[in-house]
């Protein structure tokens, strides 16, 4: 099957600093791709370029065969391209349920409130927040904030989800909860790019692994084979 996401020669600079250089990456429908790299290697910048939060100075991005150039983040989301933010960004004044319903209320066409809330409830069931629908984000634990961030990204039923360090700082069992959730989503057909430092989760999850170092992709392929290459060992694992 042809790729759902195709990235060619992507480049991004901030002033004189090159954050991404010649990145090529493709994702197949329903695929589970891990993306790793040291802090500052350009992973979140890559997400921001794909999702339309950053303009790029070079390269092409196609989603479902359609060039994304010029499309705003919400327009890309409507096509089925969804991402989480490394720092969760809930609306503080809204309940958990309302937070998840927001993307549906602004979809095209917008869903009426009752239907948006009903779908948001289904989504909260999926991530395991059904009992916390009435709470405000400030009373959630870290792991529940990550689940809320995922629910907000998922409620539009994206074809591709990019999860940017949703496991950072979580305990072993909390990581397992999120991992199980991501597997369940993938089982429903959603392709997932998992950006993560928790290596046991990345290796358990990924069918393929890509590695960024200093804005370049230095590996892409079978996870065990990629982790065993000297470049990745030297640059990423520091051995
Ligand atoms: P990662 O997610 O892999 O840790 P980032 O993509 O966040 O890395 O950052 C890559 C590099 O780009 C870093 O050196 C970072 O300081 C820089 N950078 C990221 N966003 C900006 C920005 N908005 N303005 C200037 N520099 C940025
Ligand atoms: Mg990052």
Short mmCIF file of C-alpha atoms and ligand atoms in Angstrom, two decimals:
data_model
loop_
_atom_site.label_atom_id
_atom_site.label_comp_id
_atom_site.label_asym_id
_atom_site.label_seq_id
_atom_site.Cartn_x
_atom_site.Cartn_y
_atom_site.Cartn_z
CA UNK A 1 0.00 0.00 0.00
CA UNK A 2 1.29 3.50 -0.66
CA UNK A 3 2.50 5.66 2.21
CA UNK A 4 0.10 7.77 4.26
CA UNK A 5 2.84 10.26 5.13
CA UNK A 6 5.69 11.09 2.75
CA UNK A 7 8.38 13.54 3.76
CA UNK A 8 11.10 14.50 1.30
CA UNK A 9 14.22 16.53 1.94
CA UNK A 10 12.66 18.47 4.82
CA UNK A 11 14.72 21.38 6.12
CA UNK A 12 14.14 23.86 8.94
CA UNK A 13 16.33 26.69 10.19
CA UNK A 14 15.92 29.05 13.12
CA UNK A 15 17.93 32.12 12.16
CA UNK A 16 21.37 30.72 11.31
CA UNK A 17 20.77 27.43 13.14
CA UNK A 18 19.85 24.35 11.11
CA UNK A 19 17.39 22.29 13.16
CA UNK A 20 16.46 19.81 10.38
CA UNK A 21 18.48 18.95 7.32
CA UNK A 22 17.40 16.78 4.39
CA UNK A 23 14.97 14.61 6.33
CA UNK A 24 13.20 11.92 4.30
CA UNK A 25 10.67 9.70 6.02
CA UNK A 26 7.57 7.80 5.05
CA UNK A 27 4.91 6.07 7.11
CA UNK A 28 2.61 3.33 5.82
CA UNK A 29 -1.09 3.22 6.76
CA UNK A 30 -1.48 1.55 10.15
CA UNK A 31 2.27 1.42 10.77
CA UNK A 32 3.95 1.78 14.19
CA UNK A 33 7.10 3.87 13.79
CA UNK A 34 9.43 4.80 16.63
CA UNK A 35 11.40 8.05 16.37
CA UNK A 36 14.29 8.52 18.77
CA UNK A 37 17.21 10.89 19.13
CA UNK A 38 19.00 12.91 21.80
CA UNK A 39 17.40 16.06 23.22
CA UNK A 40 17.69 18.86 20.68
CA UNK A 41 18.02 16.50 17.70
CA UNK A 42 14.96 18.00 16.00
CA UNK A 43 12.18 15.52 16.81
CA UNK A 44 9.62 18.06 18.04
CA UNK A 45 10.64 20.49 15.30
CA UNK A 46 9.89 17.72 12.81
CA UNK A 47 6.42 17.24 14.35
CA UNK A 48 5.79 20.99 14.23
CA UNK A 49 6.76 21.11 10.55
CA UNK A 50 4.55 18.14 9.65
CA UNK A 51 1.59 19.42 11.67
CA UNK A 52 1.87 22.92 10.18
CA UNK A 53 2.91 24.81 13.32
CA UNK A 54 6.25 25.74 11.72
CA UNK A 55 6.85 26.87 8.15
CA UNK A 56 9.62 24.86 6.48
CA UNK A 57 12.29 26.33 4.25
CA UNK A 58 12.90 23.20 2.19
CA UNK A 59 11.26 19.96 1.23
CA UNK A 60 7.85 18.48 0.64
CA UNK A 61 5.29 16.79 2.89
CA UNK A 62 2.38 14.79 1.50
CA UNK A 63 -0.41 13.23 3.53
CA UNK A 64 -2.68 10.67 1.82
CA UNK A 65 -0.99 11.81 -1.39
CA UNK A 66 -1.94 15.46 -0.88
CA UNK A 67 0.76 18.15 -0.58
CA UNK A 68 0.40 19.92 2.77
CA UNK A 69 2.18 23.13 1.84
CA UNK A 70 0.18 26.18 2.89
CA UNK A 71 -2.30 24.24 5.03
CA UNK A 72 -2.80 25.39 8.61
CA UNK A 73 -2.59 22.97 11.58
CA UNK A 74 -6.39 22.65 11.93
CA UNK A 75 -6.71 21.97 8.19
CA UNK A 76 -4.11 19.21 8.46
CA UNK A 77 -5.95 17.81 11.50
CA UNK A 78 -9.15 17.67 9.44
CA UNK A 79 -7.35 15.52 6.89
CA UNK A 80 -6.62 13.02 9.67
CA UNK A 81 -3.17 14.11 10.81
CA UNK A 82 -3.06 14.51 14.56
CA UNK A 83 -0.34 15.17 17.13
CA UNK A 84 0.10 15.56 20.85
CA UNK A 85 2.20 18.32 22.40
CA UNK A 86 5.23 17.45 24.49
CA UNK A 87 3.78 19.69 27.20
CA UNK A 88 0.03 18.93 27.45
CA UNK A 89 -2.05 21.97 26.54
CA UNK A 90 -5.58 21.48 27.90
CA UNK A 91 -7.98 24.39 28.21
CA UNK A 92 -7.77 25.04 31.96
CA UNK A 93 -11.27 26.49 32.28
CA UNK A 94 -13.01 23.55 30.58
CA UNK A 95 -13.83 20.13 32.01
CA UNK A 96 -12.11 17.00 30.73
CA UNK A 97 -15.18 16.16 28.65
CA UNK A 98 -15.41 19.67 27.17
CA UNK A 99 -11.69 19.61 26.35
CA UNK A 100 -12.13 16.47 24.28
CA UNK A 101 -15.29 17.81 22.61
CA UNK A 102 -13.64 21.05 21.44
CA UNK A 103 -12.09 19.67 18.23
CA UNK A 104 -15.48 18.27 17.20
CA UNK A 105 -17.29 21.53 17.89
CA UNK A 106 -14.92 23.21 15.41
CA UNK A 107 -14.86 20.45 12.80
CA UNK A 108 -16.36 20.91 9.33
CA UNK A 109 -19.29 20.68 9.65
CA UNK A 110 -19.27 21.39 13.41
CA UNK A 111 -21.02 18.75 15.49
CA UNK A 112 -23.93 19.82 17.71
CA UNK A 113 -23.00 19.84 21.40
CA UNK A 114 -24.90 16.67 22.34
CA UNK A 115 -23.26 14.63 19.59
CA UNK A 116 -19.82 16.10 20.30
CA UNK A 117 -20.18 15.21 23.97
CA UNK A 118 -21.35 11.71 23.15
CA UNK A 119 -18.32 11.09 20.92
CA UNK A 120 -16.04 12.71 23.48
CA UNK A 121 -17.42 10.29 26.11
CA UNK A 122 -16.62 7.32 23.84
CA UNK A 123 -13.11 8.67 23.50
CA UNK A 124 -12.75 9.06 27.29
CA UNK A 125 -13.84 5.42 27.65
CA UNK A 126 -11.12 4.44 25.23
CA UNK A 127 -8.36 6.20 27.16
CA UNK A 128 -9.77 5.25 30.57
CA UNK A 129 -10.85 8.71 31.75
CA UNK A 130 -14.60 8.03 31.77
CA UNK A 131 -14.85 8.61 35.53
CA UNK A 132 -13.03 11.95 35.31
CA UNK A 133 -15.12 13.61 32.58
CA UNK A 134 -16.48 16.26 34.95
CA UNK A 135 -13.11 17.27 36.45
CA UNK A 136 -10.95 20.20 35.41
CA UNK A 137 -7.42 19.49 34.14
CA UNK A 138 -5.76 20.94 37.28
CA UNK A 139 -7.08 18.06 39.36
CA UNK A 140 -5.67 15.36 37.07
CA UNK A 141 -2.49 13.38 37.77
CA UNK A 142 0.36 13.43 35.24
CA UNK A 143 -0.65 10.16 33.63
CA UNK A 144 -4.26 11.32 33.33
CA UNK A 145 -3.09 14.59 31.74
CA UNK A 146 -1.25 12.52 29.12
CA UNK A 147 -4.41 10.46 28.54
CA UNK A 148 -6.38 13.69 28.13
CA UNK A 149 -3.79 14.97 25.64
CA UNK A 150 -4.14 11.70 23.72
CA UNK A 151 -7.95 11.85 23.86
CA UNK A 152 -7.90 15.36 22.41
CA UNK A 153 -5.68 14.14 19.57
CA UNK A 154 -7.80 11.06 18.93
CA UNK A 155 -11.37 12.26 19.05
CA UNK A 156 -11.33 13.19 15.36
CA UNK A 157 -10.31 9.58 14.54
CA UNK A 158 -7.03 10.44 12.82
CA UNK A 159 -5.36 8.19 10.29
CA UNK A 160 -1.98 9.20 11.74
CA UNK A 161 -1.15 10.13 15.32
CA UNK A 162 2.21 11.58 16.29
CA UNK A 163 2.76 11.09 20.04
CA UNK A 164 5.57 13.37 21.23
CA UNK A 165 7.05 12.03 24.48
CA UNK A 166 3.70 11.17 26.04
CA UNK A 167 5.47 8.83 28.49
CA UNK A 168 8.10 11.24 29.81
CA UNK A 169 8.36 11.21 33.61
CA UNK A 170 5.78 8.46 34.11
CA UNK A 171 6.27 5.41 36.35
CA UNK A 172 6.83 1.91 34.98
CA UNK A 173 3.18 0.93 35.34
CA UNK A 174 1.94 4.25 33.94
CA UNK A 175 4.18 3.76 30.89
CA UNK A 176 2.56 0.35 30.46
CA UNK A 177 -0.91 1.94 30.56
CA UNK A 178 -0.03 4.41 27.81
CA UNK A 179 1.70 1.70 25.79
CA UNK A 180 -1.39 -0.50 25.98
CA UNK A 181 -3.52 2.45 24.91
CA UNK A 182 -1.32 3.18 21.89
CA UNK A 183 -1.42 -0.49 20.87
CA UNK A 184 -5.23 -0.41 21.14
CA UNK A 185 -5.43 2.68 18.93
CA UNK A 186 -3.12 1.13 16.40
CA UNK A 187 -5.34 -1.96 16.45
CA UNK A 188 -8.17 0.26 15.22
CA UNK A 189 -6.09 1.17 12.20
CA UNK A 190 -4.36 4.40 13.26
CA UNK A 191 -0.74 4.74 12.15
CA UNK A 192 1.38 6.01 15.03
CA UNK A 193 4.73 7.76 15.23
CA UNK A 194 5.98 7.30 18.79
CA UNK A 195 8.63 9.81 19.81
CA UNK A 196 10.02 8.54 23.08
CA UNK A 197 13.06 8.22 25.32
CA UNK A 198 11.63 5.24 27.24
CA UNK A 199 13.53 2.63 25.24
CA UNK A 200 11.68 -0.44 26.49
CA UNK A 201 8.44 1.15 25.27
CA UNK A 202 9.93 2.18 21.92
CA UNK A 203 11.37 -1.25 21.21
CA UNK A 204 8.18 -3.03 22.33
CA UNK A 205 6.02 -0.77 20.16
CA UNK A 206 7.95 -0.05 16.99
CA UNK A 207 7.80 -2.10 13.82
CA UNK A 208 10.40 0.29 12.43
CA UNK A 209 12.74 2.76 14.09
CA UNK A 210 14.10 6.09 12.82
CA UNK A 211 16.92 7.96 14.56
CA UNK A 212 17.63 11.69 14.42
CA UNK A 213 20.92 13.21 15.50
CA UNK A 214 21.58 16.94 15.17
CA UNK A 215 18.78 17.45 12.65
CA UNK A 216 19.71 14.54 10.39
CA UNK A 217 18.25 11.09 10.10
CA UNK A 218 21.05 8.60 10.75
CA UNK A 219 19.02 5.41 10.86
CA UNK A 220 15.71 3.98 9.62
CA UNK A 221 14.71 0.33 9.57
CA UNK A 222 14.33 -2.77 11.71
CA UNK A 223 14.62 -1.56 15.33
CA UNK A 224 17.21 -4.08 16.53
CA UNK A 225 19.30 -3.64 13.38
CA UNK A 226 19.14 0.18 13.63
CA UNK A 227 20.12 0.16 17.32
CA UNK A 228 23.08 -2.09 16.51
CA UNK A 229 24.61 0.19 13.86
CA UNK A 230 27.86 1.88 14.98
CA UNK A 231 26.55 5.38 14.09
CA UNK A 232 23.51 4.97 16.32
CA UNK A 233 25.50 3.39 19.14
CA UNK A 234 28.07 6.16 19.02
CA UNK A 235 25.79 9.13 18.50
CA UNK A 236 22.74 8.13 20.45
CA UNK A 237 23.67 5.61 23.07
CA UNK A 238 27.02 7.28 23.72
CA UNK A 239 29.08 4.09 23.52
P1 LIG B 1 13.93 17.45 20.31
O1 LIG B 1 12.45 17.45 20.27
O2 LIG B 1 14.57 16.38 19.49
O3 LIG B 1 14.46 17.44 21.71
P2 LIG B 1 13.64 20.11 19.20
O4 LIG B 1 13.03 19.84 17.88
O5 LIG B 1 12.76 20.59 20.29
O6 LIG B 1 14.45 18.81 19.68
O7 LIG B 1 14.82 21.16 19.03
C1 LIG B 1 15.81 21.02 18.02
C2 LIG B 1 16.69 22.24 18.04
O8 LIG B 1 15.96 23.36 17.52
C3 LIG B 1 17.16 22.63 19.43
O9 LIG B 1 18.48 23.11 19.34
C4 LIG B 1 16.22 23.73 19.80
O10 LIG B 1 16.83 24.64 20.70
C5 LIG B 1 15.92 24.40 18.47
N1 LIG B 1 14.59 25.00 18.45
C6 LIG B 1 13.41 24.33 18.57
N2 LIG B 1 12.37 25.19 18.48
C7 LIG B 1 12.91 26.42 18.30
C8 LIG B 1 12.36 27.73 18.11
N3 LIG B 1 11.02 27.93 18.10
N4 LIG B 1 13.23 28.76 17.94
C9 LIG B 1 14.56 28.55 17.93
N5 LIG B 1 15.14 27.35 18.08
C10 LIG B 1 14.34 26.29 18.26
MG1 LIG B 2 11.01 17.25 21.75
#
